[in-house]
GROMACS .gro file of N, CA and C in nm:
model
  510
    1LEU      N    1   0.083  -0.115  -0.001
    1LEU     CA    2   0.001  -0.012  -0.006
    1LEU      C    3   0.090   0.141   0.000
    2LEU      N    4   0.199   0.112   0.067
    2LEU     CA    5   0.290   0.252   0.086
    2LEU      C    6   0.361   0.279  -0.045
    3LEU      N    7   0.394   0.166  -0.112
    3LEU     CA    8   0.474   0.184  -0.240
    3LEU      C    9   0.399   0.151  -0.363
    4ALA      N   10   0.423   0.230  -0.448
    4ALA     CA   11   0.340   0.220  -0.579
    4ALA      C   12   0.424   0.111  -0.659
    5ASP      N   13   0.367   0.055  -0.763
    5ASP     CA   14   0.412  -0.031  -0.841
    5ASP      C   15   0.548   0.008  -0.907
    6SER      N   16   0.663  -0.048  -0.823
    6SER     CA   17   0.787  -0.015  -0.897
    6SER      C   18   0.899  -0.121  -0.832
    7LEU      N   19   1.016  -0.102  -0.875
    7LEU     CA   20   1.126  -0.201  -0.837
    7LEU      C   21   1.139  -0.216  -0.697
    8LEU      N   22   1.138  -0.123  -0.617
    8LEU     CA   23   1.144  -0.143  -0.482
    8LEU      C   24   1.049  -0.212  -0.430
    9ARG      N   25   0.935  -0.190  -0.472
    9ARG     CA   26   0.819  -0.282  -0.417
    9ARG      C   27   0.830  -0.434  -0.446
   10ASP      N   28   0.889  -0.445  -0.557
   10ASP     CA   29   0.898  -0.577  -0.606
   10ASP      C   30   1.015  -0.652  -0.526
   11ILE      N   31   1.130  -0.580  -0.506
   11ILE     CA   32   1.232  -0.635  -0.422
   11ILE      C   33   1.196  -0.660  -0.262
   12CYS      N   34   1.115  -0.556  -0.220
   12CYS     CA   35   1.059  -0.596  -0.078
   12CYS      C   36   0.978  -0.708  -0.057
   13VAL      N   37   0.885  -0.739  -0.187
   13VAL     CA   38   0.811  -0.861  -0.172
   13VAL      C   39   0.883  -0.974  -0.179
   14THR      N   40   0.989  -0.973  -0.273
   14THR     CA   41   1.073  -1.091  -0.273
   14THR      C   42   1.149  -1.121  -0.166
   15ILE      N   43   1.185  -1.017  -0.111
   15ILE     CA   44   1.279  -1.044   0.005
   15ILE      C   45   1.171  -1.101   0.130
   16MET      N   46   1.060  -1.057   0.156
   16MET     CA   47   0.969  -1.106   0.235
   16MET      C   48   0.932  -1.250   0.212
   17PHE      N   49   0.908  -1.287   0.088
   17PHE     CA   50   0.868  -1.405   0.021
   17PHE      C   51   0.985  -1.525   0.069
   18VAL      N   52   1.098  -1.472   0.026
   18VAL     CA   53   1.224  -1.568   0.055
   18VAL      C   54   1.244  -1.598   0.203
   19CYS      N   55   1.251  -1.476   0.259
   19CYS     CA   56   1.266  -1.508   0.419
   19CYS      C   57   1.173  -1.580   0.485
   20SER      N   58   1.030  -1.568   0.450
   20SER     CA   59   0.941  -1.660   0.523
   20SER      C   60   0.927  -1.774   0.467
   21VAL      N   61   0.959  -1.811   0.354
   21VAL     CA   62   0.976  -1.944   0.306
   21VAL      C   63   1.086  -2.027   0.361
   22SER      N   64   1.210  -1.964   0.360
   22SER     CA   65   1.302  -2.033   0.431
   22SER      C   66   1.295  -2.054   0.563
   23THR      N   67   1.242  -1.963   0.635
   23THR     CA   68   1.212  -1.977   0.777
   23THR      C   69   1.124  -2.104   0.804
   24VAL      N   70   1.022  -2.118   0.719
   24VAL     CA   71   0.923  -2.245   0.729
   24VAL      C   72   1.008  -2.366   0.679
   25VAL      N   73   1.070  -2.356   0.568
   25VAL     CA   74   1.158  -2.471   0.535
   25VAL      C   75   1.266  -2.526   0.645
   26PHE      N   76   1.319  -2.429   0.697
   26PHE     CA   77   1.433  -2.479   0.783
   26PHE      C   78   1.374  -2.517   0.936
   27ASN      N   79   1.288  -2.419   0.981
   27ASN     CA   80   1.239  -2.453   1.110
   27ASN      C   81   1.130  -2.560   1.109
   28GLY      N   82   1.073  -2.547   1.010
   28GLY     CA   83   0.949  -2.671   0.996
   28GLY      C   84   1.001  -2.813   0.972
   29ASN      N   85   1.132  -2.820   0.952
   29ASN     CA   86   1.197  -2.947   0.926
   29ASN      C   87   1.209  -3.050   1.037
   30PRO      N   88   1.166  -3.145   1.051
   30PRO     CA   89   1.172  -3.249   1.167
   30PRO      C   90   1.321  -3.301   1.163
   31LEU      N   91   1.398  -3.302   1.086
   31LEU     CA   92   1.513  -3.374   1.085
   31LEU      C   93   1.636  -3.308   1.155
   32LEU      N   94   1.609  -3.198   1.190
   32LEU     CA   95   1.717  -3.094   1.279
   32LEU      C   96   1.624  -3.061   1.395
   33ARG      N   97   1.694  -3.028   1.501
   33ARG     CA   98   1.653  -2.990   1.630
   33ARG      C   99   1.579  -2.850   1.631
   34TYR      N  100   1.507  -2.808   1.541
   34TYR     CA  101   1.426  -2.684   1.535
   34TYR      C  102   1.271  -2.723   1.572
   35ASP      N  103   1.203  -2.632   1.528
   35ASP     CA  104   1.054  -2.646   1.555
   35ASP      C  105   0.981  -2.744   1.518
   36GLY      N  106   1.027  -2.802   1.389
   36GLY     CA  107   0.952  -2.936   1.330
   36GLY      C  108   0.994  -3.040   1.428
   37TYR      N  109   1.119  -3.054   1.456
   37TYR     CA  110   1.165  -3.171   1.528
   37TYR      C  111   1.075  -3.202   1.670
   38TYR      N  112   1.046  -3.075   1.742
   38TYR     CA  113   0.985  -3.081   1.850
   38TYR      C  114   0.816  -3.082   1.827
   39ILE      N  115   0.772  -3.058   1.717
   39ILE     CA  116   0.639  -3.093   1.692
   39ILE      C  117   0.627  -3.239   1.646
   40LEU      N  118   0.725  -3.301   1.580
   40LEU     CA  119   0.706  -3.451   1.563
   40LEU      C  120   0.730  -3.501   1.689
   41SER      N  121   0.810  -3.472   1.768
   41SER     CA  122   0.816  -3.540   1.890
   41SER      C  123   0.702  -3.530   1.977
   42ASP      N  124   0.647  -3.430   1.981
   42ASP     CA  125   0.525  -3.405   2.045
   42ASP      C  126   0.399  -3.498   1.998
   43TRP      N  127   0.387  -3.495   1.854
   43TRP     CA  128   0.296  -3.574   1.789
   43TRP      C  129   0.315  -3.733   1.799
   44SER      N  130   0.442  -3.760   1.807
   44SER     CA  131   0.479  -3.910   1.817
   44SER      C  132   0.458  -3.955   1.960
   45GLY      N  133   0.488  -3.861   2.053
   45GLY     CA  134   0.469  -3.899   2.183
   45GLY      C  135   0.607  -3.949   2.231
   46ILE      N  136   0.712  -3.917   2.170
   46ILE     CA  137   0.834  -3.977   2.211
   46ILE      C  138   0.936  -3.856   2.251
   47PRO      N  139   0.963  -3.835   2.382
   47PRO     CA  140   1.047  -3.721   2.427
   47PRO      C  141   1.192  -3.775   2.384
   48ASN      N  142   1.268  -3.676   2.358
   48ASN     CA  143   1.401  -3.709   2.297
   48ASN      C  144   1.414  -3.814   2.195
   49LEU      N  145   1.352  -3.759   2.070
   49LEU     CA  146   1.301  -3.848   1.959
   49LEU      C  147   1.461  -3.870   1.895
   50ALA      N  148   1.531  -3.777   1.879
   50ALA     CA  149   1.671  -3.816   1.817
   50ALA      C  150   1.750  -3.911   1.901
   51SER      N  151   1.747  -3.877   2.047
   51SER     CA  152   1.825  -3.983   2.128
   51SER      C  153   1.772  -4.129   2.112
   52GLN      N  154   1.655  -4.138   2.128
   52GLN     CA  155   1.607  -4.275   2.120
   52GLN      C  156   1.607  -4.344   1.983
   53ALA      N  157   1.615  -4.255   1.882
   53ALA     CA  158   1.627  -4.317   1.736
   53ALA      C  159   1.787  -4.353   1.737
   54SER      N  160   1.861  -4.286   1.795
   54SER     CA  161   2.021  -4.329   1.785
   54SER      C  162   2.033  -4.449   1.870
   55VAL      N  163   1.976  -4.452   2.004
   55VAL     CA  164   1.992  -4.566   2.078
   55VAL      C  165   1.952  -4.696   2.001
   56SER      N  166   1.827  -4.685   1.956
   56SER     CA  167   1.757  -4.777   1.882
   56SER      C  168   1.849  -4.840   1.764
   57MET      N  169   1.909  -4.737   1.679
   57MET     CA  170   2.022  -4.795   1.581
   57MET      C  171   2.109  -4.854   1.623
   58GLN      N  172   2.185  -4.813   1.741
   58GLN     CA  173   2.294  -4.861   1.807
   58GLN      C  174   2.269  -5.000   1.842
   59THR      N  175   2.165  -5.026   1.927
   59THR     CA  176   2.114  -5.142   1.973
   59THR      C  177   2.112  -5.259   1.849
   60TRP      N  178   2.041  -5.203   1.740
   60TRP     CA  179   2.028  -5.306   1.646
   60TRP      C  180   2.159  -5.334   1.560
   61LEU      N  181   2.248  -5.230   1.543
   61LEU     CA  182   2.374  -5.267   1.478
   61LEU      C  183   2.444  -5.371   1.567
   62ARG      N  184   2.464  -5.331   1.692
   62ARG     CA  185   2.523  -5.402   1.784
   62ARG      C  186   2.483  -5.544   1.792
   63ARG      N  187   2.339  -5.582   1.764
   63ARG     CA  188   2.292  -5.717   1.775
   63ARG      C  189   2.328  -5.780   1.650
   64LEU      N  190   2.335  -5.685   1.536
   64LEU     CA  191   2.368  -5.763   1.420
   64LEU      C  192   2.502  -5.794   1.423
   65ILE      N  193   2.609  -5.711   1.448
   65ILE     CA  194   2.748  -5.731   1.468
   65ILE      C  195   2.792  -5.843   1.563
   66TRP      N  196   2.755  -5.827   1.681
   66TRP     CA  197   2.804  -5.912   1.789
   66TRP      C  198   2.714  -6.012   1.846
   67ASN      N  199   2.605  -6.019   1.779
   67ASN     CA  200   2.505  -6.127   1.822
   67ASN      C  201   2.455  -6.096   1.970
   68ASP      N  202   2.460  -5.972   2.014
   68ASP     CA  203   2.441  -5.959   2.167
   68ASP      C  204   2.309  -5.974   2.183
   69GLY      N  205   2.279  -6.031   2.297
   69GLY     CA  206   2.150  -6.077   2.328
   69GLY      C  207   2.067  -5.963   2.422
   70LEU      N  208   2.108  -5.843   2.380
   70LEU     CA  209   2.046  -5.731   2.452
   70LEU      C  210   1.905  -5.730   2.396
   71SER      N  211   1.811  -5.691   2.472
   71SER     CA  212   1.672  -5.682   2.424
   71SER      C  213   1.665  -5.534   2.367
   72GLU      N  214   1.552  -5.527   2.280
   72GLU     CA  215   1.551  -5.382   2.217
   72GLU      C  216   1.508  -5.290   2.353
   73THR      N  217   1.578  -5.180   2.338
   73THR     CA  218   1.558  -5.068   2.423
   73THR      C  219   1.403  -5.045   2.450
   74PRO      N  220   1.328  -5.011   2.545
   74PRO     CA  221   1.208  -4.967   2.544
   74PRO      C  222   1.181  -4.824   2.504
   75ILE      N  223   1.086  -4.782   2.426
   75ILE     CA  224   1.068  -4.667   2.361
   75ILE      C  225   0.968  -4.593   2.465
   76ASN      N  226   1.018  -4.484   2.532
   76ASN     CA  227   0.930  -4.395   2.602
   76ASN      C  228   0.832  -4.331   2.528
   77SER      N  229   0.709  -4.361   2.517
   77SER     CA  230   0.615  -4.301   2.453
   77SER      C  231   0.497  -4.277   2.536
   78SER      N  232   0.441  -4.140   2.526
   78SER     CA  233   0.318  -4.107   2.576
   78SER      C  234   0.216  -4.081   2.483
   79ASN      N  235   0.201  -4.184   2.392
   79ASN     CA  236   0.114  -4.134   2.265
   79ASN      C  237  -0.021  -4.123   2.282
   80ARG      N  238  -0.064  -4.001   2.253
   80ARG     CA  239  -0.213  -3.979   2.281
   80ARG      C  240  -0.281  -3.978   2.137
   81LEU      N  241  -0.211  -3.990   2.020
   81LEU     CA  242  -0.264  -3.970   1.891
   81LEU      C  243  -0.275  -4.088   1.815
   82GLY      N  244  -0.245  -4.205   1.879
   82GLY     CA  245  -0.259  -4.311   1.800
   82GLY      C  246  -0.138  -4.345   1.694
   83PHE      N  247  -0.040  -4.283   1.711
   83PHE     CA  248   0.087  -4.298   1.629
   83PHE      C  249   0.160  -4.435   1.662
   84ASN      N  250   0.158  -4.507   1.578
   84ASN     CA  251   0.252  -4.645   1.606
   84ASN      C  252   0.398  -4.620   1.606
   85THR      N  253   0.445  -4.633   1.723
   85THR     CA  254   0.611  -4.612   1.735
   85THR      C  255   0.668  -4.759   1.749
   86SER      N  256   0.749  -4.778   1.646
   86SER     CA  257   0.819  -4.915   1.647
   86SER      C  258   0.958  -4.863   1.624
   87PRO      N  259   1.074  -4.960   1.678
   87PRO     CA  260   1.191  -4.940   1.657
   87PRO      C  261   1.224  -4.916   1.492
   88ALA      N  262   1.167  -4.994   1.420
   88ALA     CA  263   1.184  -4.968   1.264
   88ALA      C  264   1.161  -4.816   1.236
   89ARG      N  265   1.065  -4.765   1.290
   89ARG     CA  266   1.035  -4.618   1.260
   89ARG      C  267   1.138  -4.531   1.311
   90LEU      N  268   1.178  -4.559   1.408
   90LEU     CA  269   1.298  -4.489   1.484
   90LEU      C  270   1.428  -4.482   1.393
   91ARG      N  271   1.461  -4.608   1.366
   91ARG     CA  272   1.566  -4.632   1.277
   91ARG      C  273   1.566  -4.566   1.149
   92LEU      N  274   1.439  -4.555   1.085
   92LEU     CA  275   1.406  -4.491   0.958
   92LEU      C  276   1.426  -4.338   0.966
   93TYR      N  277   1.370  -4.281   1.090
   93TYR     CA  278   1.383  -4.133   1.140
   93TYR      C  279   1.544  -4.109   1.145
   94TRP      N  280   1.616  -4.196   1.204
   94TRP     CA  281   1.782  -4.180   1.223
   94TRP      C  282   1.818  -4.170   1.111
   95ILE      N  283   1.808  -4.248   1.021
   95ILE     CA  284   1.871  -4.263   0.875
   95ILE      C  285   1.838  -4.143   0.804
   96SER      N  286   1.707  -4.102   0.804
   96SER     CA  287   1.667  -3.978   0.740
   96SER      C  288   1.743  -3.830   0.785
   97SER      N  289   1.737  -3.838   0.921
   97SER     CA  290   1.806  -3.729   0.992
   97SER      C  291   1.964  -3.740   0.960
   98LEU      N  292   2.019  -3.844   0.958
   98LEU     CA  293   2.156  -3.864   0.924
   98LEU      C  294   2.203  -3.819   0.782
   99LEU      N  295   2.120  -3.857   0.697
   99LEU     CA  296   2.135  -3.808   0.556
   99LEU      C  297   2.111  -3.664   0.526
  100TYR      N  298   2.032  -3.608   0.602
  100TYR     CA  299   2.002  -3.469   0.580
  100TYR      C  300   2.103  -3.385   0.656
  101ARG      N  301   2.159  -3.441   0.777
  101ARG     CA  302   2.257  -3.347   0.848
  101ARG      C  303   2.387  -3.368   0.735
  102VAL      N  304   2.408  -3.488   0.692
  102VAL     CA  305   2.537  -3.490   0.608
  102VAL      C  306   2.505  -3.398   0.495
  103PHE      N  307   2.408  -3.384   0.431
  103PHE     CA  308   2.391  -3.287   0.332
  103PHE      C  309   2.408  -3.148   0.358
  104VAL      N  310   2.351  -3.103   0.502
  104VAL     CA  311   2.358  -2.988   0.537
  104VAL      C  312   2.505  -2.933   0.576
  105TYR      N  313   2.566  -3.019   0.626
  105TYR     CA  314   2.722  -3.016   0.680
  105TYR      C  315   2.804  -3.003   0.565
  106THR      N  316   2.780  -3.084   0.460
  106THR     CA  317   2.872  -3.102   0.350
  106THR      C  318   2.852  -2.973   0.274
  107ALA      N  319   2.728  -2.926   0.242
  107ALA     CA  320   2.705  -2.781   0.186
  107ALA      C  321   2.772  -2.659   0.270
  108LEU      N  322   2.762  -2.667   0.386
  108LEU     CA  323   2.826  -2.565   0.454
  108LEU      C  324   2.971  -2.568   0.446
  109GLY      N  325   3.022  -2.706   0.456
  109GLY     CA  326   3.161  -2.714   0.453
  109GLY      C  327   3.229  -2.675   0.326
  110MET      N  328   3.146  -2.714   0.235
  110MET     CA  329   3.195  -2.662   0.078
  110MET      C  330   3.187  -2.517   0.064
  111TRP      N  331   3.098  -2.455   0.124
  111TRP     CA  332   3.080  -2.306   0.114
  111TRP      C  333   3.211  -2.253   0.184
  112VAL      N  334   3.236  -2.305   0.318
  112VAL     CA  335   3.351  -2.258   0.370
  112VAL      C  336   3.474  -2.265   0.313
  113TYR      N  337   3.480  -2.390   0.248
  113TYR     CA  338   3.619  -2.416   0.182
  113TYR      C  339   3.636  -2.335   0.065
  114HIS      N  340   3.516  -2.314  -0.025
  114HIS     CA  341   3.552  -2.207  -0.150
  114HIS      C  342   3.578  -2.085  -0.103
  115LYS      N  343   3.510  -2.051   0.028
  115LYS     CA  344   3.559  -1.897   0.073
  115LYS      C  345   3.692  -1.906   0.118
  116ALA      N  346   3.744  -2.010   0.196
  116ALA     CA  347   3.886  -2.014   0.236
  116ALA      C  348   3.982  -2.020   0.112
  117LYS      N  349   3.947  -2.095   0.007
  117LYS     CA  350   4.021  -2.093  -0.117
  117LYS      C  351   4.046  -1.959  -0.196
  118GLN      N  352   3.956  -1.873  -0.150
  118GLN     CA  353   3.970  -1.749  -0.229
  118GLN      C  354   4.088  -1.673  -0.159
  119VAL      N  355   4.103  -1.700  -0.033
  119VAL     CA  356   4.216  -1.639   0.034
  119VAL      C  357   4.335  -1.729   0.065
  120ASN      N  358   4.344  -1.820   0.012
  120ASN     CA  359   4.460  -1.915  -0.012
  120ASN      C  360   4.458  -1.996   0.113
  121LEU      N  361   4.368  -2.007   0.188
  121LEU     CA  362   4.356  -2.109   0.306
  121LEU      C  363   4.276  -2.245   0.282
  122GLY      N  364   4.256  -2.274   0.160
  122GLY     CA  365   4.169  -2.389   0.106
  122GLY      C  366   4.234  -2.510   0.171
  123ALA      N  367   4.361  -2.549   0.172
  123ALA     CA  368   4.428  -2.667   0.217
  123ALA      C  369   4.412  -2.681   0.360
  124VAL      N  370   4.420  -2.577   0.430
  124VAL     CA  371   4.432  -2.551   0.581
  124VAL      C  372   4.274  -2.613   0.622
  125VAL      N  373   4.158  -2.524   0.549
  125VAL     CA  374   4.030  -2.555   0.602
  125VAL      C  375   3.978  -2.687   0.555
  126GLY      N  376   4.041  -2.745   0.438
  126GLY     CA  377   3.999  -2.877   0.397
  126GLY      C  378   4.050  -2.987   0.480
  127VAL      N  379   4.166  -2.974   0.529
  127VAL     CA  380   4.233  -3.063   0.629
  127VAL      C  381   4.131  -3.064   0.772
  128LEU      N  382   4.115  -2.929   0.805
  128LEU     CA  383   4.020  -2.925   0.929
  128LEU      C  384   3.894  -2.989   0.919
  129LEU      N  385   3.844  -2.957   0.803
  129LEU     CA  386   3.692  -3.012   0.778
  129LEU      C  387   3.688  -3.168   0.775
  130LEU      N  388   3.791  -3.233   0.716
  130LEU     CA  389   3.809  -3.359   0.688
  130LEU      C  390   3.828  -3.426   0.837
  131SER      N  391   3.917  -3.363   0.911
  131SER     CA  392   3.950  -3.400   1.051
  131SER      C  393   3.825  -3.412   1.141
  132ILE      N  394   3.740  -3.318   1.131
  132ILE     CA  395   3.617  -3.308   1.200
  132ILE      C  396   3.520  -3.416   1.164
  133ALA      N  397   3.493  -3.434   1.026
  133ALA     CA  398   3.434  -3.541   0.996
  133ALA      C  399   3.472  -3.691   1.031
  134LEU      N  400   3.600  -3.697   1.022
  134LEU     CA  401   3.673  -3.819   1.053
  134LEU      C  402   3.657  -3.871   1.216
  135VAL      N  403   3.663  -3.760   1.287
  135VAL     CA  404   3.642  -3.773   1.443
  135VAL      C  405   3.497  -3.802   1.452
  136ALA      N  406   3.398  -3.753   1.389
  136ALA     CA  407   3.262  -3.793   1.419
  136ALA      C  408   3.230  -3.942   1.380
  137VAL      N  409   3.292  -3.968   1.275
  137VAL     CA  410   3.255  -4.106   1.209
  137VAL      C  411   3.322  -4.197   1.307
  138VAL      N  412   3.450  -4.189   1.352
  138VAL     CA  413   3.520  -4.266   1.443
  138VAL      C  414   3.454  -4.279   1.571
  139ARG      N  415   3.397  -4.172   1.626
  139ARG     CA  416   3.347  -4.169   1.751
  139ARG      C  417   3.233  -4.269   1.749
  140TRP      N  418   3.148  -4.258   1.639
  140TRP     CA  419   3.041  -4.349   1.637
  140TRP      C  420   3.040  -4.487   1.614
  141LEU      N  421   3.154  -4.503   1.532
  141LEU     CA  422   3.201  -4.659   1.502
  141LEU      C  423   3.257  -4.709   1.618
  142ARG      N  424   3.320  -4.648   1.712
  142ARG     CA  425   3.367  -4.708   1.832
  142ARG      C  426   3.249  -4.755   1.910
  143LEU      N  427   3.136  -4.690   1.930
  143LEU     CA  428   3.036  -4.725   1.987
  143LEU      C  429   2.963  -4.867   1.946
  144ILE      N  430   2.986  -4.860   1.816
  144ILE     CA  431   2.918  -4.996   1.740
  144ILE      C  432   3.018  -5.122   1.759
  145PHE      N  433   3.139  -5.078   1.749
  145PHE     CA  434   3.238  -5.207   1.734
  145PHE      C  435   3.317  -5.229   1.858
  146THR      N  436   3.288  -5.151   1.973
  146THR     CA  437   3.338  -5.198   2.095
  146THR      C  438   3.254  -5.331   2.153
  147PRO      N  439   3.341  -5.431   2.163
  147PRO     CA  440   3.272  -5.572   2.203
  147PRO      C  441   3.200  -5.543   2.323
  148PRO      N  442   3.084  -5.628   2.362
  148PRO     CA  443   3.013  -5.632   2.474
  148PRO      C  444   3.097  -5.700   2.578
  149PRO      N  445   3.074  -5.693   2.696
  149PRO     CA  446   3.168  -5.750   2.825
  149PRO      C  447   3.183  -5.908   2.783
  150SER      N  448   3.086  -5.960   2.747
  150SER     CA  449   3.087  -6.113   2.738
  150SER      C  450   3.171  -6.148   2.630
  151GLN      N  451   3.214  -6.063   2.541
  151GLN     CA  452   3.276  -6.111   2.419
  151GLN      C  453   3.413  -6.036   2.417
  152ARG      N  454   3.455  -5.970   2.501
  152ARG     CA  455   3.579  -5.889   2.498
  152ARG      C  456   3.706  -5.977   2.495
  153ARG      N  457   3.697  -6.092   2.560
  153ARG     CA  458   3.815  -6.183   2.554
  153ARG      C  459   3.860  -6.252   2.424
  154ASN      N  460   3.748  -6.263   2.323
  154ASN     CA  461   3.768  -6.341   2.211
  154ASN      C  462   3.791  -6.211   2.111
  155ARG      N  463   3.916  -6.206   2.052
  155ARG     CA  464   3.949  -6.099   1.980
  155ARG      C  465   3.904  -6.124   1.838
  156TYR      N  466   3.889  -6.254   1.791
  156TYR     CA  467   3.848  -6.297   1.655
  156TYR      C  468   3.699  -6.303   1.610
  157ILE      N  469   3.623  -6.270   1.726
  157ILE     CA  470   3.482  -6.271   1.699
  157ILE      C  471   3.427  -6.199   1.580
  158LEU      N  472   3.498  -6.077   1.550
  158LEU     CA  473   3.466  -6.000   1.438
  158LEU      C  474   3.462  -6.061   1.305
  159LEU      N  475   3.579  -6.169   1.311
  159LEU     CA  476   3.611  -6.234   1.162
  159LEU      C  477   3.488  -6.311   1.153
  160ARG      N  478   3.415  -6.349   1.227
  160ARG     CA  479   3.310  -6.453   1.218
  160ARG      C  480   3.183  -6.369   1.154
  161ARG      N  481   3.171  -6.247   1.152
  161ARG     CA  482   3.073  -6.155   1.108
  161ARG      C  483   3.089  -6.083   0.969
  162PRO      N  484   3.128  -6.133   0.873
  162PRO     CA  485   3.197  -6.053   0.752
  162PRO      C  486   3.081  -5.976   0.689
  163LEU      N  487   2.968  -6.050   0.689
  163LEU     CA  488   2.870  -5.986   0.616
  163LEU      C  489   2.798  -5.868   0.678
  164ALA      N  490   2.776  -5.872   0.818
  164ALA     CA  491   2.725  -5.761   0.882
  164ALA      C  492   2.837  -5.641   0.890
  165ILE      N  493   2.957  -5.662   0.897
  165ILE     CA  494   3.061  -5.562   0.928
  165ILE      C  495   3.092  -5.503   0.755
  166GLY      N  496   3.078  -5.582   0.662
  166GLY     CA  497   3.098  -5.535   0.544
  166GLY      C  498   2.964  -5.439   0.495
  167SER      N  499   2.846  -5.462   0.529
  167SER     CA  500   2.728  -5.396   0.501
  167SER      C  501   2.746  -5.265   0.565
  168ILE      N  502   2.799  -5.258   0.709
  168ILE     CA  503   2.793  -5.142   0.764
  168ILE      C  504   2.920  -5.046   0.699
  169LEU      N  505   3.021  -5.097   0.690
  169LEU     CA  506   3.147  -5.020   0.624
  169LEU      C  507   3.074  -4.962   0.499
  170GLY      N  508   3.020  -5.063   0.415
  170GLY     CA  509   2.998  -5.013   0.257
  170GLY      C  510   2.898  -4.904   0.279
   0.00000   0.00000   0.00000
């Protein structure tokens, strides 16, 4: 109303639209811990959805690798909406969230790398970013590949599970 049909009005409308859409896209996304995550957590009745999904995936992988007799961890759910919560759904959420986080972190890392490359710091930033990624992967793999107390004495137990280990590393 305050601006007549002009370039300034078109720019203002474009900025408003882009900012509002990007806010909804990023904050409404349930795969990162923003508003959408808490909405999904409340809707499903699972507090700490990401943590429980991670524990469910770790338990499943440890059972696959170590033939660990641990029972599936119970899901803390105060479900009021009839949402069927299963370990398979938690693992699907974990995989989706992981893939999305890898995409976001890779995009941000590539942006930082290209900006650092413009000031001749590309190699330093590249090594730093790869080191951060390697530490994250190694920490998670240690959780999975640490033998349970009942099997710590047998060092060659992993050699009996080549299909499971090959699938995870693949």
